[in-house]
Amino acid sequence: MKVIDQTLLEKVIIERSRTSHKGDYGRLLLLGGTYPYGGAIIMAALAAVKSGAGLVTIGTDRENIPVLHSHLPEAMAFALQDQQLLKEQLEKAEVVLLGPGLRDDAFGENLVKQVFVNLSQNQILIIDGGALTILARTSLSFPSNQLILTPHQKEWEKLSGITIEKQNEATTASALTSFPQGTILVEKGPATRIWQAGQSDYYQLQVGGPYQATGGMGDTLAGMIAGFAGQFRQASLYERVTVATHLHSAIAQELAQEHYVVLPTEISNCLPKLMNKISQKRLG
């Protein structure tokens, strides 16, 4: 098991160049939030923007867009039913987050298929939430892109066939051999582990706790991972995902000193300040 330490945090989160612009920090496309799960994609989008993503575009139900913009005017949005815009945005994106608040129905399944077919090799694909359920149910072939999976224990059971009580380091390592080489797995649970297919070792969180057991926590994590994936290119994608996952729980643990339960949006709101602190320590 590999340790997540301050050195790794400072390797990933670096001070921004004075000559940089928003195009240097990731062009993200987040897809989900179909009725009645509109809040999920909003929380994911908030986390992506707060993590420093340069350009964030949301594909969601049309009825969800006014609410999204009232919370987050910094993000762009379009209706998922607009096939032309969906195709255009898929072509532009560097990072695609698919699944927060995506309903498991015919529309959701068709969306997953469209994304799989239209992505190119150089795009990063994060599969979360409803898209994981659809993927497990339909047995679609994984795309060979840079792939990140973020299942909780029940979703991992559906994907891997490993029942929750039998999920451990050995069974997960074995199951990962059937996934595309390089696939990153964020195996969420009481002791979240971050794996990369083809590597025998893994990172395991030493922070976090039951105060995170509330709706939207996973959506926020997925948004943070998307935000980190679109920037910090001096570090590997695996390192970026690991640091995002760590900070998600580290912030929650800090907040839990004064709060019985931690809300996902509170984690997002604390993120920019902590990232700044880490980048300044590196300089010091």
GROMACS .gro file of N, CA and C in nm, residues 6-64:
model
  177
    6GLN      N    1   0.249   1.465   0.199
    6GLN     CA    2   0.257   1.606   0.159
    6GLN      C    3   0.338   1.623   0.031
    7THR      N    4   0.438   1.540   0.013
    7THR     CA    5   0.520   1.548  -0.109
    7THR      C    6   0.436   1.524  -0.233
    8LEU      N    7   0.347   1.427  -0.227
    8LEU     CA    8   0.260   1.399  -0.341
    8LEU      C    9   0.163   1.515  -0.364
    9LEU      N   10   0.106   1.570  -0.257
    9LEU     CA   11   0.014   1.683  -0.271
    9LEU      C   12   0.084   1.800  -0.339
   10GLU      N   13   0.207   1.829  -0.298
   10GLU     CA   14   0.279   1.943  -0.353
   10GLU      C   15   0.331   1.916  -0.495
   11LYS      N   16   0.346   1.790  -0.530
   11LYS     CA   17   0.384   1.754  -0.667
   11LYS      C   18   0.270   1.784  -0.763
   12VAL      N   19   0.147   1.759  -0.718
   12VAL     CA   20   0.030   1.775  -0.805
   12VAL      C   21  -0.018   1.921  -0.807
   13ILE      N   22  -0.039   1.980  -0.691
   13ILE     CA   23  -0.099   2.113  -0.682
   13ILE      C   24   0.011   2.218  -0.681
   14ILE      N   25   0.036   2.277  -0.797
   14ILE     CA   26   0.144   2.374  -0.811
   14ILE      C   27   0.087   2.512  -0.841
   15GLU      N   28   0.166   2.614  -0.817
   15GLU     CA   29   0.124   2.750  -0.845
   15GLU      C   30   0.105   2.769  -0.995
   16ARG      N   31   0.007   2.848  -1.034
   16ARG     CA   32  -0.022   2.873  -1.174
   16ARG      C   33   0.077   2.972  -1.235
   17SER      N   34   0.108   2.948  -1.362
   17SER     CA   35   0.193   3.040  -1.435
   17SER      C   36   0.121   3.173  -1.456
   18ARG      N   37   0.195   3.282  -1.445
   18ARG     CA   38   0.136   3.414  -1.464
   18ARG      C   39   0.087   3.435  -1.608
   19THR      N   40   0.141   3.359  -1.702
   19THR     CA   41   0.102   3.375  -1.843
   19THR      C   42  -0.003   3.274  -1.888
   20SER      N   43  -0.059   3.199  -1.795
   20SER     CA   44  -0.157   3.097  -1.832
   20SER      C   45  -0.295   3.159  -1.851
   21HIS      N   46  -0.386   3.081  -1.909
   21HIS     CA   47  -0.524   3.125  -1.931
   21HIS      C   48  -0.617   3.006  -1.908
   22LYS      N   49  -0.748   3.029  -1.917
   22LYS     CA   50  -0.844   2.925  -1.882
   22LYS      C   51  -0.830   2.799  -1.968
   23GLY      N   52  -0.781   2.815  -2.089
   23GLY     CA   53  -0.763   2.698  -2.175
   23GLY      C   54  -0.656   2.602  -2.128
   24ASP      N   55  -0.572   2.649  -2.033
   24ASP     CA   56  -0.465   2.564  -1.980
   24ASP      C   57  -0.513   2.475  -1.866
   25TYR      N   58  -0.636   2.493  -1.822
   25TYR     CA   59  -0.681   2.424  -1.701
   25TYR      C   60  -0.798   2.328  -1.725
   26GLY      N   61  -0.811   2.284  -1.848
   26GLY     CA   62  -0.906   2.177  -1.876
   26GLY      C   63  -1.037   2.224  -1.933
   27ARG      N   64  -1.078   2.158  -2.040
   27ARG     CA   65  -1.210   2.178  -2.098
   27ARG      C   66  -1.293   2.055  -2.060
   28LEU      N   67  -1.386   2.074  -1.966
   28LEU     CA   68  -1.461   1.963  -1.908
   28LEU      C   69  -1.603   1.958  -1.961
   29LEU      N   70  -1.654   1.836  -1.978
   29LEU     CA   71  -1.794   1.814  -2.012
   29LEU      C   72  -1.852   1.717  -1.910
   30LEU      N   73  -1.956   1.762  -1.838
   30LEU     CA   74  -2.021   1.680  -1.735
   30LEU      C   75  -2.161   1.646  -1.783
   31LEU      N   76  -2.195   1.518  -1.783
   31LEU     CA   77  -2.321   1.471  -1.838
   31LEU      C   78  -2.400   1.393  -1.732
   32GLY      N   79  -2.522   1.438  -1.703
   32GLY     CA   80  -2.606   1.369  -1.606
   32GLY      C   81  -2.716   1.460  -1.554
   33GLY      N   82  -2.763   1.428  -1.435
   33GLY     CA   83  -2.868   1.510  -1.373
   33GLY      C   84  -3.002   1.499  -1.442
   34THR      N   85  -3.039   1.376  -1.485
   34THR     CA   86  -3.172   1.358  -1.543
   34THR      C   87  -3.273   1.337  -1.430
   35TYR      N   88  -3.396   1.377  -1.457
   35TYR     CA   89  -3.501   1.375  -1.354
   35TYR      C   90  -3.514   1.237  -1.291
   36PRO      N   91  -3.520   1.228  -1.157
   36PRO     CA   92  -3.529   1.334  -1.055
   36PRO      C   93  -3.397   1.361  -0.982
   37TYR      N   94  -3.285   1.348  -1.052
   37TYR     CA   95  -3.155   1.356  -0.985
   37TYR      C   96  -3.076   1.480  -1.027
   38GLY      N   97  -3.146   1.591  -1.046
   38GLY     CA   98  -3.080   1.712  -1.096
   38GLY      C   99  -2.971   1.766  -1.006
   39GLY      N  100  -2.986   1.749  -0.875
   39GLY     CA  101  -2.887   1.805  -0.783
   39GLY      C  102  -2.750   1.743  -0.798
   40ALA      N  103  -2.744   1.618  -0.843
   40ALA     CA  104  -2.616   1.547  -0.851
   40ALA      C  105  -2.519   1.616  -0.946
   41ILE      N  106  -2.567   1.653  -1.063
   41ILE     CA  107  -2.477   1.715  -1.162
   41ILE      C  108  -2.440   1.856  -1.119
   42ILE      N  109  -2.527   1.923  -1.044
   42ILE     CA  110  -2.494   2.057  -0.993
   42ILE      C  111  -2.380   2.047  -0.891
   43MET      N  112  -2.386   1.949  -0.802
   43MET     CA  113  -2.279   1.932  -0.704
   43MET      C  114  -2.148   1.892  -0.771
   44ALA      N  115  -2.156   1.808  -0.873
   44ALA     CA  116  -2.035   1.771  -0.948
   44ALA      C  117  -1.976   1.892  -1.017
   45ALA      N  118  -2.061   1.975  -1.077
   45ALA     CA  119  -2.014   2.094  -1.147
   45ALA      C  120  -1.951   2.193  -1.051
   46LEU      N  121  -2.013   2.213  -0.935
   46LEU     CA  122  -1.957   2.304  -0.835
   46LEU      C  123  -1.817   2.258  -0.794
   47ALA      N  124  -1.800   2.130  -0.772
   47ALA     CA  125  -1.670   2.076  -0.732
   47ALA      C  126  -1.567   2.094  -0.843
   48ALA      N  127  -1.608   2.073  -0.968
   48ALA     CA  128  -1.516   2.088  -1.080
   48ALA      C  129  -1.468   2.233  -1.092
   49VAL      N  130  -1.561   2.327  -1.083
   49VAL     CA  131  -1.526   2.469  -1.094
   49VAL      C  132  -1.438   2.512  -0.976
   50LYS      N  133  -1.475   2.471  -0.856
   50LYS     CA  134  -1.399   2.511  -0.737
   50LYS      C  135  -1.259   2.449  -0.733
   51SER      N  136  -1.241   2.337  -0.804
   51SER     CA  137  -1.109   2.275  -0.808
   51SER      C  138  -1.017   2.344  -0.909
   52GLY      N  139  -1.072   2.438  -0.986
   52GLY     CA  140  -0.988   2.516  -1.076
   52GLY      C  141  -1.001   2.482  -1.223
   53ALA      N  142  -1.099   2.402  -1.261
   53ALA     CA  143  -1.118   2.368  -1.401
   53ALA      C  144  -1.138   2.494  -1.484
   54GLY      N  145  -1.076   2.498  -1.602
   54GLY     CA  146  -1.079   2.619  -1.682
   54GLY      C  147  -1.214   2.647  -1.746
   55LEU      N  148  -1.273   2.547  -1.810
   55LEU     CA  149  -1.401   2.560  -1.879
   55LEU      C  150  -1.487   2.439  -1.846
   56VAL      N  151  -1.603   2.462  -1.790
   56VAL     CA  152  -1.692   2.353  -1.750
   56VAL      C  153  -1.826   2.368  -1.823
   57THR      N  154  -1.864   2.264  -1.895
   57THR     CA  155  -1.992   2.262  -1.965
   57THR      C  156  -2.074   2.145  -1.913
   58ILE      N  157  -2.203   2.169  -1.891
   58ILE     CA  158  -2.292   2.068  -1.834
   58ILE      C  159  -2.398   2.030  -1.935
   59GLY      N  160  -2.416   1.900  -1.957
   59GLY     CA  161  -2.529   1.849  -2.032
   59GLY      C  162  -2.626   1.786  -1.934
   60THR      N  163  -2.748   1.838  -1.927
   60THR     CA  164  -2.846   1.790  -1.828
   60THR      C  165  -2.986   1.812  -1.882
   61ASP      N  166  -3.088   1.778  -1.804
   61ASP     CA  167  -3.225   1.807  -1.844
   61ASP      C  168  -3.243   1.958  -1.859
   62ARG      N  169  -3.320   1.998  -1.959
   62ARG     CA  170  -3.341   2.141  -1.983
   62ARG      C  171  -3.396   2.211  -1.859
   63GLU      N  172  -3.488   2.145  -1.786
   63GLU     CA  173  -3.550   2.204  -1.668
   63GLU      C  174  -3.449   2.229  -1.556
   64ASN      N  175  -3.336   2.163  -1.562
   64ASN     CA  176  -3.235   2.173  -1.457
   64ASN      C  177  -3.143   2.293  -1.478
   0.00000   0.00000   0.00000
